[in-house]
Amino acid sequence: MTHSASAMPLESRASGPLNGRVRVPGDKSISHRALILGALSVGESRISGLLEGEDVLNTAKAMRALGAKVERRGDFVWKVDGVGVGGFAQPHNALDFGNSGTGCRLVMGAVAGCPITAVFDGDASLRSRPMRRILDPLELMGARTGETGEGGRLPVTLSGARYPVPITYRTPVASAQIKSAVLLAGLSAPGVTTVIEQEASRDHTELMLKHFGADIVSAREGTHGRRITLTGEPELHGADIVVPADPSSAAFPIVAALIVEGSDIALSDVMTNPLRTGLFTTLREMGASIEEGEVRGDAGEPMAQLRVRASRLRGVEVPPERAPSMIDEYLVLAVAAAFAEGTTIMRGLRELRVKESDRLAATADMLRVNGVEAEIAGDDLIVEGRGHVPGGGLVGTHMDHRIAMSALVMGLAADKPVKVDDTAFIATSFPDFIPMMRALGAELS
Ligand code: S3P
């Protein structure tokens, strides 16, 4: 999905206490996977709570282009009739994933196990992101890469393998996207495909594959890692999925409530999978009041209600091994760190450089234009918290939804308003962000 040339700027201002209960949209990672696994299953899958953001809608379109029947049945309720493992049809046009690395990379894995050729494309942000990390293991499994952009970037033509080979693959970085691409290709391979990660990344693909009937086992590897073994050629059966609320989206109202004095908010059904909740751990270490209600689960994914109250925060050191469990949350953590008292050091953030934008540079810029001292030292980010933020800056979004939302959160408690140059990309992951924040009491205009 492409955005119109006219940018949508917005300003946020110091707001009264935030109050109320909200349910942020469905988890983006789970929404992509539900559509893809539904499409690779035999029979019908019913997904409720699907994130209807642009990223996920692009994956839905891709599944249709590859032969699955995908229908919207009501608000956030979708039905998928799958083609079975290895059953994707040759698409007639390029698959356009817009801004979404997850959609693009996971579907590359799924296509690699089918005897078809597909062209993968995306917007300027996605065209700038590395794809070799996905293509390398898929080639080892028998897929062939045709034409690509510079350095293996999009647009990429990928031909899947007629007889995929199961492999044992050690991921070079902790990335659920690499792991998932190999596992999805491995579905079509006879025998056992193994992925070894030195540091565990989010395990939604593994949990959901099990839910759809695959034989998949995850064991500890070393101190922080995992070894995942998948038996190929399973028959996946359509299944029902309830998508929990996205903790990465919940992060924005959570940090907003912590920094706006007097706030007290509740968030329903937030996913609490421990491989996604590094931000909550870190915020609690900083002194945040985040209470978790009773935990319930669906398809192996836990969720709970969270109550968040404004809190006095202090700077902390965030260890590098926590990065995979909060990789998308450093931008908004940096906002919390700016309002804290003392220095926050976030270690091991190399992967932030290859997200929707160079988030390491963008985070430092976002803080500096608003009067906060921030330094990048190697792969670490150091933020000097002074208990308040001067604000008054204009933040560049760089086609990155999370920069826009983080900067707007910052403005809610800054001394002077904070402006972002373009809010259009918020629609990729959190289409109702602005009305939802306003309903809680945020001043955005
Ligand atoms: C995701 C994995 C992460 C994350 C992205 C979603 C996923 O990327 O940043 O927003 O759903 O698998 P990496 O696996 O490349 O770290």
Short mmCIF file of C-alpha atoms and ligand atoms in Angstrom, two decimals, residues 28-30 32-33 102 105-106 129 133 174-178 180 201-202 204 327-328 351 355-356 359 402, ligand 1:
data_model
loop_
_atom_site.label_atom_id
_atom_site.label_comp_id
_atom_site.label_asym_id
_atom_site.label_seq_id
_atom_site.Cartn_x
_atom_site.Cartn_y
_atom_site.Cartn_z
CA LYS A 28 0.69 -7.72 14.35
CA SER A 29 3.02 -10.73 14.47
CA ILE A 30 0.17 -13.12 15.28
CA HIS A 32 0.38 -12.12 9.85
CA ARG A 33 1.00 -15.69 10.98
CA THR A 102 7.34 -9.41 8.56
CA ARG A 105 9.91 -12.23 4.84
CA LEU A 106 7.49 -14.83 6.18
CA ARG A 129 15.94 -3.30 4.20
CA ARG A 133 19.41 -12.80 5.58
CA ALA A 174 18.19 -13.22 16.80
CA SER A 175 15.36 -12.72 14.33
CA ALA A 176 11.94 -14.32 14.41
CA GLN A 177 11.55 -13.39 10.77
CA ILE A 178 14.57 -15.46 9.68
CA SER A 180 9.96 -18.26 10.67
CA SER A 201 13.27 -14.57 19.50
CA ARG A 202 9.46 -14.41 19.61
CA HIS A 204 4.59 -17.21 17.74
CA ILE A 327 13.14 -5.02 19.89
CA ASP A 328 10.26 -2.83 18.68
CA GLU A 351 19.28 -4.65 14.85
CA LYS A 355 14.01 -1.76 10.99
CA GLU A 356 11.41 0.39 9.17
CA ARG A 359 15.77 3.49 14.60
CA ARG A 402 6.75 3.74 15.76
C1 S3P B 1 8.67 -9.69 13.96
C2 S3P B 1 9.97 -9.84 14.30
C3 S3P B 1 10.88 -8.71 14.61
C4 S3P B 1 10.13 -7.41 14.81
C5 S3P B 1 9.03 -7.22 13.82
C6 S3P B 1 8.03 -8.36 13.90
C7 S3P B 1 7.87 -10.88 13.66
O1 S3P B 1 11.80 -8.59 13.55
O2 S3P B 1 11.00 -6.31 14.78
O3 S3P B 1 8.34 -6.01 14.05
O4 S3P B 1 6.62 -10.80 13.64
O5 S3P B 1 8.46 -11.94 13.43
P1 S3P B 1 13.15 -9.49 13.52
O6 S3P B 1 12.72 -10.89 13.65
O7 S3P B 1 13.82 -9.26 12.22
O8 S3P B 1 13.93 -9.00 14.68
#
